[in-house]
């Protein structure tokens, strides 16, 4: 897995969700019994955790913003942070798998 492949997976997901308005974010995801916004925020947190691990830093909670419309931007930022941290192929593969799984669940 390469950084470019992770970036492509993130961009595909952002294209899918970037235009959503609040009712779509609040709708229940196709898998599980949680709103779509919760799934995407969980993904953002997972990628932030991978970044912290790659940097040798403690994990921190990513704030849940009041406006779910910010989630695509949060996803872009944490993915860029992970790529900039220069993680190994395993971390990149795990992040890409999380992105793909989330995309499928939405």
mmCIF file of N, CA and C in Angstrom:
data_model
loop_
_atom_site.group_PDB
_atom_site.id
_atom_site.type_symbol
_atom_site.label_atom_id
_atom_site.label_comp_id
_atom_site.label_asym_id
_atom_site.label_seq_id
_atom_site.Cartn_x
_atom_site.Cartn_y
_atom_site.Cartn_z
ATOM 1 N N UNK A 1 0.853 -1.177 0.000
ATOM 2 C CA UNK A 1 0.000 0.000 0.000
ATOM 3 C C UNK A 1 0.893 1.231 0.000
ATOM 4 N N UNK A 2 0.541 2.179 -0.837
ATOM 5 C CA UNK A 2 1.321 3.409 -0.914
ATOM 6 C C UNK A 2 0.496 4.588 -0.416
ATOM 7 N N UNK A 3 1.189 5.676 -0.155
ATOM 8 C CA UNK A 3 0.511 6.901 0.264
ATOM 9 C C UNK A 3 -0.436 7.385 -0.824
ATOM 10 N N UNK A 4 -0.040 7.232 -2.082
ATOM 11 C CA UNK A 4 -0.901 7.657 -3.195
ATOM 12 C C UNK A 4 -2.191 6.848 -3.233
ATOM 13 N N UNK A 5 -2.108 5.561 -2.933
ATOM 14 C CA UNK A 5 -3.313 4.718 -2.922
ATOM 15 C C UNK A 5 -4.249 5.109 -1.775
ATOM 16 N N UNK A 6 -3.679 5.424 -0.621
ATOM 17 C CA UNK A 6 -4.509 5.888 0.491
ATOM 18 C C UNK A 6 -5.172 7.205 0.121
ATOM 19 N N UNK A 7 -4.403 8.118 -0.450
ATOM 20 C CA UNK A 7 -4.964 9.405 -0.850
ATOM 21 C C UNK A 7 -6.100 9.218 -1.846
ATOM 22 N N UNK A 8 -5.935 8.300 -2.773
ATOM 23 C CA UNK A 8 -6.987 8.037 -3.767
ATOM 24 C C UNK A 8 -8.249 7.490 -3.080
ATOM 25 N N UNK A 9 -8.079 6.593 -2.125
ATOM 26 C CA UNK A 9 -9.229 6.040 -1.400
ATOM 27 C C UNK A 9 -9.956 7.135 -0.626
ATOM 28 N N UNK A 10 -9.205 8.015 0.022
ATOM 29 C CA UNK A 10 -9.809 9.108 0.782
ATOM 30 C C UNK A 10 -10.549 10.052 -0.163
ATOM 31 N N UNK A 11 -9.925 10.385 -1.285
ATOM 32 C CA UNK A 11 -10.579 11.294 -2.235
ATOM 33 C C UNK A 11 -11.865 10.685 -2.794
ATOM 34 N N UNK A 12 -11.881 9.381 -3.022
ATOM 35 C CA UNK A 12 -13.103 8.713 -3.493
ATOM 36 C C UNK A 12 -14.214 8.827 -2.464
ATOM 37 N N UNK A 13 -13.872 8.619 -1.205
ATOM 38 C CA UNK A 13 -14.878 8.747 -0.153
ATOM 39 C C UNK A 13 -15.354 10.192 -0.030
ATOM 40 N N UNK A 14 -14.439 11.138 -0.096
ATOM 41 C CA UNK A 14 -14.821 12.547 0.010
ATOM 42 C C UNK A 14 -15.734 12.946 -1.149
ATOM 43 N N UNK A 15 -15.462 12.435 -2.348
ATOM 44 C CA UNK A 15 -16.360 12.713 -3.481
ATOM 45 C C UNK A 15 -17.757 12.152 -3.222
ATOM 46 N N UNK A 16 -17.832 11.037 -2.540
ATOM 47 C CA UNK A 16 -19.120 10.415 -2.236
ATOM 48 C C UNK A 16 -19.905 11.212 -1.197
ATOM 49 N N UNK A 17 -19.228 11.736 -0.195
ATOM 50 C CA UNK A 17 -19.921 12.352 0.940
ATOM 51 C C UNK A 17 -19.806 13.867 1.003
ATOM 52 N N UNK A 18 -18.951 14.449 0.228
ATOM 53 C CA UNK A 18 -18.647 15.871 0.344
ATOM 54 C C UNK A 18 -19.810 16.806 0.096
ATOM 55 N N UNK A 19 -20.809 16.356 -0.623
ATOM 56 C CA UNK A 19 -21.961 17.204 -0.958
ATOM 57 C C UNK A 19 -23.168 16.953 -0.052
ATOM 58 N N UNK A 20 -23.047 16.026 0.899
ATOM 59 C CA UNK A 20 -24.177 15.683 1.741
ATOM 60 C C UNK A 20 -24.598 16.858 2.615
ATOM 61 N N UNK A 21 -25.897 16.957 2.812
ATOM 62 C CA UNK A 21 -26.474 17.919 3.750
ATOM 63 C C UNK A 21 -26.812 17.166 5.047
ATOM 64 N N UNK A 22 -27.225 17.884 6.062
ATOM 65 C CA UNK A 22 -27.434 17.303 7.387
ATOM 66 C C UNK A 22 -28.356 16.072 7.407
ATOM 67 N N UNK A 23 -29.473 16.056 6.668
ATOM 68 C CA UNK A 23 -30.324 14.853 6.732
ATOM 69 C C UNK A 23 -29.606 13.566 6.291
ATOM 70 N N UNK A 24 -28.733 13.670 5.301
ATOM 71 C CA UNK A 24 -27.994 12.470 4.883
ATOM 72 C C UNK A 24 -26.987 12.042 5.929
ATOM 73 N N UNK A 25 -26.381 12.995 6.612
ATOM 74 C CA UNK A 25 -25.440 12.654 7.675
ATOM 75 C C UNK A 25 -26.154 11.987 8.842
ATOM 76 N N UNK A 26 -27.375 12.413 9.106
ATOM 77 C CA UNK A 26 -28.124 11.880 10.244
ATOM 78 C C UNK A 26 -28.758 10.524 9.953
ATOM 79 N N UNK A 27 -28.872 10.172 8.679
ATOM 80 C CA UNK A 27 -29.486 8.893 8.311
ATOM 81 C C UNK A 27 -28.642 7.732 8.835
ATOM 82 N N UNK A 28 -29.315 6.633 9.131
ATOM 83 C CA UNK A 28 -28.629 5.445 9.629
ATOM 84 C C UNK A 28 -27.863 4.797 8.483
ATOM 85 N N UNK A 29 -26.648 4.396 8.766
ATOM 86 C CA UNK A 29 -25.800 3.737 7.770
ATOM 87 C C UNK A 29 -26.391 2.387 7.385
ATOM 88 N N UNK A 30 -25.984 1.871 6.231
ATOM 89 C CA UNK A 30 -26.535 0.613 5.750
ATOM 90 C C UNK A 30 -26.113 -0.569 6.616
ATOM 91 N N UNK A 31 -24.967 -0.466 7.268
ATOM 92 C CA UNK A 31 -24.559 -1.514 8.207
ATOM 93 C C UNK A 31 -24.448 -0.892 9.582
ATOM 94 N N UNK A 32 -24.912 -1.596 10.556
ATOM 95 C CA UNK A 32 -24.908 -1.071 11.908
ATOM 96 C C UNK A 32 -26.158 -0.245 12.161
ATOM 97 N N UNK A 33 -26.247 0.264 13.334
ATOM 98 C CA UNK A 33 -27.427 1.034 13.710
ATOM 99 C C UNK A 33 -26.978 2.399 14.232
ATOM 100 N N UNK A 34 -26.099 3.056 13.472
ATOM 101 C CA UNK A 34 -25.580 4.360 13.867
ATOM 102 C C UNK A 34 -25.700 5.327 12.693
ATOM 103 N N UNK A 35 -25.775 6.610 12.991
ATOM 104 C CA UNK A 35 -25.816 7.591 11.908
ATOM 105 C C UNK A 35 -24.524 7.570 11.080
ATOM 106 N N UNK A 36 -24.666 7.944 9.838
ATOM 107 C CA UNK A 36 -23.512 7.995 8.940
ATOM 108 C C UNK A 36 -22.406 8.894 9.488
ATOM 109 N N UNK A 37 -22.804 10.004 10.098
ATOM 110 C CA UNK A 37 -21.812 10.932 10.646
ATOM 111 C C UNK A 37 -20.952 10.252 11.711
ATOM 112 N N UNK A 38 -21.550 9.405 12.517
ATOM 113 C CA UNK A 38 -20.789 8.691 13.545
ATOM 114 C C UNK A 38 -19.761 7.756 12.926
ATOM 115 N N UNK A 39 -20.145 7.099 11.837
ATOM 116 C CA UNK A 39 -19.194 6.206 11.164
ATOM 117 C C UNK A 39 -18.006 6.973 10.602
ATOM 118 N N UNK A 40 -18.273 8.100 9.986
ATOM 119 C CA UNK A 40 -17.179 8.879 9.398
ATOM 120 C C UNK A 40 -16.302 9.472 10.497
ATOM 121 N N UNK A 41 -16.906 9.916 11.585
ATOM 122 C CA UNK A 41 -16.090 10.434 12.683
ATOM 123 C C UNK A 41 -15.226 9.322 13.281
ATOM 124 N N UNK A 42 -15.777 8.120 13.383
ATOM 125 C CA UNK A 42 -14.973 6.990 13.866
ATOM 126 C C UNK A 42 -13.777 6.760 12.950
ATOM 127 N N UNK A 43 -13.996 6.880 11.633
ATOM 128 C CA UNK A 43 -12.901 6.739 10.669
ATOM 129 C C UNK A 43 -11.851 7.824 10.885
ATOM 130 N N UNK A 44 -12.287 9.051 11.060
ATOM 131 C CA UNK A 44 -11.362 10.160 11.313
ATOM 132 C C UNK A 44 -10.520 9.853 12.555
ATOM 133 N N UNK A 45 -11.161 9.358 13.608
ATOM 134 C CA UNK A 45 -10.432 9.035 14.835
ATOM 135 C C UNK A 45 -9.430 7.903 14.605
ATOM 136 N N UNK A 46 -9.828 6.883 13.859
ATOM 137 C CA UNK A 46 -8.911 5.767 13.578
ATOM 138 C C UNK A 46 -7.669 6.235 12.835
ATOM 139 N N UNK A 47 -7.863 7.085 11.840
ATOM 140 C CA UNK A 47 -6.709 7.582 11.074
ATOM 141 C C UNK A 47 -5.847 8.477 11.949
ATOM 142 N N UNK A 48 -6.461 9.280 12.801
ATOM 143 C CA UNK A 48 -5.691 10.105 13.739
ATOM 144 C C UNK A 48 -4.879 9.218 14.690
ATOM 145 N N UNK A 49 -5.461 8.105 15.122
ATOM 146 C CA UNK A 49 -4.734 7.171 15.986
ATOM 147 C C UNK A 49 -3.530 6.577 15.261
ATOM 148 N N UNK A 50 -3.712 6.206 13.997
ATOM 149 C CA UNK A 50 -2.596 5.666 13.210
ATOM 150 C C UNK A 50 -1.490 6.705 13.057
ATOM 151 N N UNK A 51 -1.878 7.959 12.889
ATOM 152 C CA UNK A 51 -0.895 9.034 12.765
ATOM 153 C C UNK A 51 -0.111 9.185 14.060
ATOM 154 N N UNK A 52 -0.810 9.208 15.183
ATOM 155 C CA UNK A 52 -0.134 9.330 16.484
ATOM 156 C C UNK A 52 0.841 8.182 16.687
ATOM 157 N N UNK A 53 0.417 6.978 16.330
ATOM 158 C CA UNK A 53 1.299 5.814 16.458
ATOM 159 C C UNK A 53 2.535 5.968 15.575
ATOM 160 N N UNK A 54 2.338 6.424 14.336
ATOM 161 C CA UNK A 54 3.459 6.581 13.401
ATOM 162 C C UNK A 54 4.443 7.648 13.877
ATOM 163 N N UNK A 55 3.932 8.657 14.559
ATOM 164 C CA UNK A 55 4.782 9.740 15.058
ATOM 165 C C UNK A 55 5.351 9.457 16.443
ATOM 166 N N UNK A 56 4.923 8.354 17.056
ATOM 167 C CA UNK A 56 5.375 8.047 18.406
ATOM 168 C C UNK A 56 4.799 8.995 19.445
ATOM 169 N N UNK A 57 3.642 9.540 19.155
ATOM 170 C CA UNK A 57 2.964 10.491 20.042
ATOM 171 C C UNK A 57 1.773 9.812 20.716
ATOM 172 N N UNK A 58 1.288 10.388 21.805
ATOM 173 C CA UNK A 58 0.092 9.814 22.428
ATOM 174 C C UNK A 58 -1.135 10.056 21.553
ATOM 175 N N UNK A 59 -2.056 9.137 21.626
ATOM 176 C CA UNK A 59 -3.313 9.300 20.894
ATOM 177 C C UNK A 59 -4.146 10.374 21.570
ATOM 178 N N UNK A 60 -4.832 11.154 20.734
ATOM 179 C CA UNK A 60 -5.695 12.224 21.235
ATOM 180 C C UNK A 60 -7.076 12.079 20.624
ATOM 181 N N UNK A 61 -8.071 12.535 21.336
ATOM 182 C CA UNK A 61 -9.442 12.477 20.842
ATOM 183 C C UNK A 61 -9.635 13.586 19.803
ATOM 184 N N UNK A 62 -10.149 13.207 18.644
ATOM 185 C CA UNK A 62 -10.495 14.195 17.616
ATOM 186 C C UNK A 62 -11.849 14.777 17.994
ATOM 187 N N UNK A 63 -11.939 16.089 18.105
ATOM 188 C CA UNK A 63 -13.219 16.675 18.529
ATOM 189 C C UNK A 63 -14.322 16.409 17.511
ATOM 190 N N UNK A 64 -15.494 16.172 18.026
ATOM 191 C CA UNK A 64 -16.675 16.031 17.174
ATOM 192 C C UNK A 64 -17.264 17.424 17.031
ATOM 193 N N UNK A 65 -17.151 17.997 15.864
ATOM 194 C CA UNK A 65 -17.624 19.351 15.632
ATOM 195 C C UNK A 65 -19.145 19.383 15.590
ATOM 196 N N UNK A 66 -19.703 20.550 15.859
ATOM 197 C CA UNK A 66 -21.161 20.702 15.876
ATOM 198 C C UNK A 66 -21.784 20.485 14.505
ATOM 199 N N UNK A 67 -21.040 20.765 13.455
ATOM 200 C CA UNK A 67 -21.564 20.677 12.100
ATOM 201 C C UNK A 67 -20.964 19.464 11.382
ATOM 202 N N UNK A 68 -21.791 18.482 11.075
ATOM 203 C CA UNK A 68 -21.311 17.277 10.394
ATOM 204 C C UNK A 68 -20.772 17.567 8.999
ATOM 205 N N UNK A 69 -21.127 18.704 8.432
ATOM 206 C CA UNK A 69 -20.633 19.051 7.097
ATOM 207 C C UNK A 69 -19.114 19.229 7.083
ATOM 208 N N UNK A 70 -18.503 19.362 8.251
ATOM 209 C CA UNK A 70 -17.049 19.498 8.348
ATOM 210 C C UNK A 70 -16.328 18.155 8.306
ATOM 211 N N UNK A 71 -17.050 17.057 8.386
ATOM 212 C CA UNK A 71 -16.402 15.735 8.437
ATOM 213 C C UNK A 71 -15.519 15.437 7.228
ATOM 214 N N UNK A 72 -15.931 15.747 5.988
ATOM 215 C CA UNK A 72 -15.021 15.489 4.872
ATOM 216 C C UNK A 72 -13.692 16.245 5.004
ATOM 217 N N UNK A 73 -13.754 17.477 5.501
ATOM 218 C CA UNK A 73 -12.518 18.238 5.697
ATOM 219 C C UNK A 73 -11.667 17.630 6.803
ATOM 220 N N UNK A 74 -12.301 17.195 7.885
ATOM 221 C CA UNK A 74 -11.543 16.528 8.943
ATOM 222 C C UNK A 74 -10.856 15.280 8.403
ATOM 223 N N UNK A 75 -11.571 14.535 7.566
ATOM 224 C CA UNK A 75 -10.992 13.331 6.985
ATOM 225 C C UNK A 75 -9.782 13.671 6.121
ATOM 226 N N UNK A 76 -9.906 14.684 5.292
ATOM 227 C CA UNK A 76 -8.770 15.094 4.451
ATOM 228 C C UNK A 76 -7.558 15.461 5.306
ATOM 229 N N UNK A 77 -7.792 16.212 6.370
ATOM 230 C CA UNK A 77 -6.698 16.685 7.213
ATOM 231 C C UNK A 77 -5.988 15.525 7.901
ATOM 232 N N UNK A 78 -6.748 14.621 8.525
ATOM 233 C CA UNK A 78 -6.079 13.524 9.236
ATOM 234 C C UNK A 78 -5.383 12.576 8.269
ATOM 235 N N UNK A 79 -5.945 12.390 7.081
ATOM 236 C CA UNK A 79 -5.276 11.541 6.084
ATOM 237 C C UNK A 79 -3.972 12.188 5.624
ATOM 238 N N UNK A 80 -3.988 13.496 5.396
ATOM 239 C CA UNK A 80 -2.761 14.203 5.010
ATOM 240 C C UNK A 80 -1.725 14.132 6.126
ATOM 241 N N UNK A 81 -2.179 14.238 7.380
ATOM 242 C CA UNK A 81 -1.265 14.118 8.513
ATOM 243 C C UNK A 81 -0.623 12.737 8.558
ATOM 244 N N UNK A 82 -1.423 11.706 8.305
ATOM 245 C CA UNK A 82 -0.883 10.346 8.309
ATOM 246 C C UNK A 82 0.161 10.185 7.214
ATOM 247 N N UNK A 83 -0.148 10.640 6.029
ATOM 248 C CA UNK A 83 0.805 10.522 4.921
ATOM 249 C C UNK A 83 2.091 11.283 5.238
ATOM 250 N N UNK A 84 1.958 12.479 5.816
ATOM 251 C CA UNK A 84 3.132 13.286 6.157
ATOM 252 C C UNK A 84 3.986 12.628 7.238
ATOM 253 N N UNK A 85 3.362 11.804 8.083
ATOM 254 C CA UNK A 85 4.103 11.127 9.153
ATOM 255 C C UNK A 85 5.011 10.030 8.612
ATOM 256 N N UNK A 86 4.808 9.639 7.351
ATOM 257 C CA UNK A 86 5.656 8.609 6.754
ATOM 258 C C UNK A 86 5.528 7.248 7.404
ATOM 259 N N UNK A 87 4.295 6.773 7.577
ATOM 260 C CA UNK A 87 4.128 5.469 8.233
ATOM 261 C C UNK A 87 4.565 4.326 7.318
ATOM 262 N N UNK A 88 4.645 3.165 7.887
ATOM 263 C CA UNK A 88 4.969 1.982 7.104
ATOM 264 C C UNK A 88 3.788 1.537 6.261
ATOM 265 N N UNK A 89 4.059 0.587 5.385
ATOM 266 C CA UNK A 89 3.025 0.084 4.482
ATOM 267 C C UNK A 89 1.858 -0.536 5.247
ATOM 268 N N UNK A 90 2.138 -1.137 6.397
ATOM 269 C CA UNK A 90 1.069 -1.763 7.178
ATOM 270 C C UNK A 90 0.063 -0.724 7.672
ATOM 271 N N UNK A 91 0.546 0.400 8.179
ATOM 272 C CA UNK A 91 -0.352 1.456 8.659
ATOM 273 C C UNK A 91 -1.152 2.051 7.507
ATOM 274 N N UNK A 92 -0.501 2.250 6.360
ATOM 275 C CA UNK A 92 -1.209 2.774 5.191
ATOM 276 C C UNK A 92 -2.291 1.799 4.734
ATOM 277 N N UNK A 93 -1.956 0.513 4.747
ATOM 278 C CA UNK A 93 -2.929 -0.500 4.336
ATOM 279 C C UNK A 93 -4.106 -0.544 5.304
ATOM 280 N N UNK A 94 -3.815 -0.429 6.577
ATOM 281 C CA UNK A 94 -4.896 -0.438 7.570
ATOM 282 C C UNK A 94 -5.804 0.777 7.390
ATOM 283 N N UNK A 95 -5.207 1.937 7.161
ATOM 284 C CA UNK A 95 -6.002 3.157 6.945
ATOM 285 C C UNK A 95 -6.861 3.013 5.701
ATOM 286 N N UNK A 96 -6.280 2.507 4.622
ATOM 287 C CA UNK A 96 -7.042 2.327 3.377
ATOM 288 C C UNK A 96 -8.177 1.332 3.583
ATOM 289 N N UNK A 97 -7.925 0.281 4.340
ATOM 290 C CA UNK A 97 -8.973 -0.707 4.611
ATOM 291 C C UNK A 97 -10.108 -0.078 5.416
ATOM 292 N N UNK A 98 -9.778 0.777 6.370
ATOM 293 C CA UNK A 98 -10.798 1.472 7.160
ATOM 294 C C UNK A 98 -11.624 2.405 6.275
ATOM 295 N N UNK A 99 -10.955 3.103 5.359
ATOM 296 C CA UNK A 99 -11.658 4.002 4.441
ATOM 297 C C UNK A 99 -12.605 3.206 3.563
ATOM 298 N N UNK A 100 -12.114 2.106 3.012
ATOM 299 C CA UNK A 100 -12.928 1.268 2.138
ATOM 300 C C UNK A 100 -14.124 0.670 2.881
ATOM 301 N N UNK A 101 -13.895 0.207 4.092
ATOM 302 C CA UNK A 101 -14.974 -0.366 4.901
ATOM 303 C C UNK A 101 -16.023 0.684 5.235
ATOM 304 N N UNK A 102 -15.577 1.862 5.573
ATOM 305 C CA UNK A 102 -16.519 2.943 5.891
ATOM 306 C C UNK A 102 -17.321 3.316 4.659
ATOM 307 N N UNK A 103 -16.647 3.423 3.539
ATOM 308 C CA UNK A 103 -17.342 3.764 2.298
ATOM 309 C C UNK A 103 -18.413 2.729 1.983
ATOM 310 N N UNK A 104 -18.106 1.472 2.175
ATOM 311 C CA UNK A 104 -19.082 0.411 1.929
ATOM 312 C C UNK A 104 -20.246 0.432 2.902
ATOM 313 N N UNK A 105 -19.990 0.873 4.120
ATOM 314 C CA UNK A 105 -21.028 0.895 5.153
ATOM 315 C C UNK A 105 -21.985 2.067 4.995
ATOM 316 N N UNK A 106 -21.555 3.082 4.267
ATOM 317 C CA UNK A 106 -22.394 4.259 4.127
ATOM 318 C C UNK A 106 -23.494 4.017 3.107
#
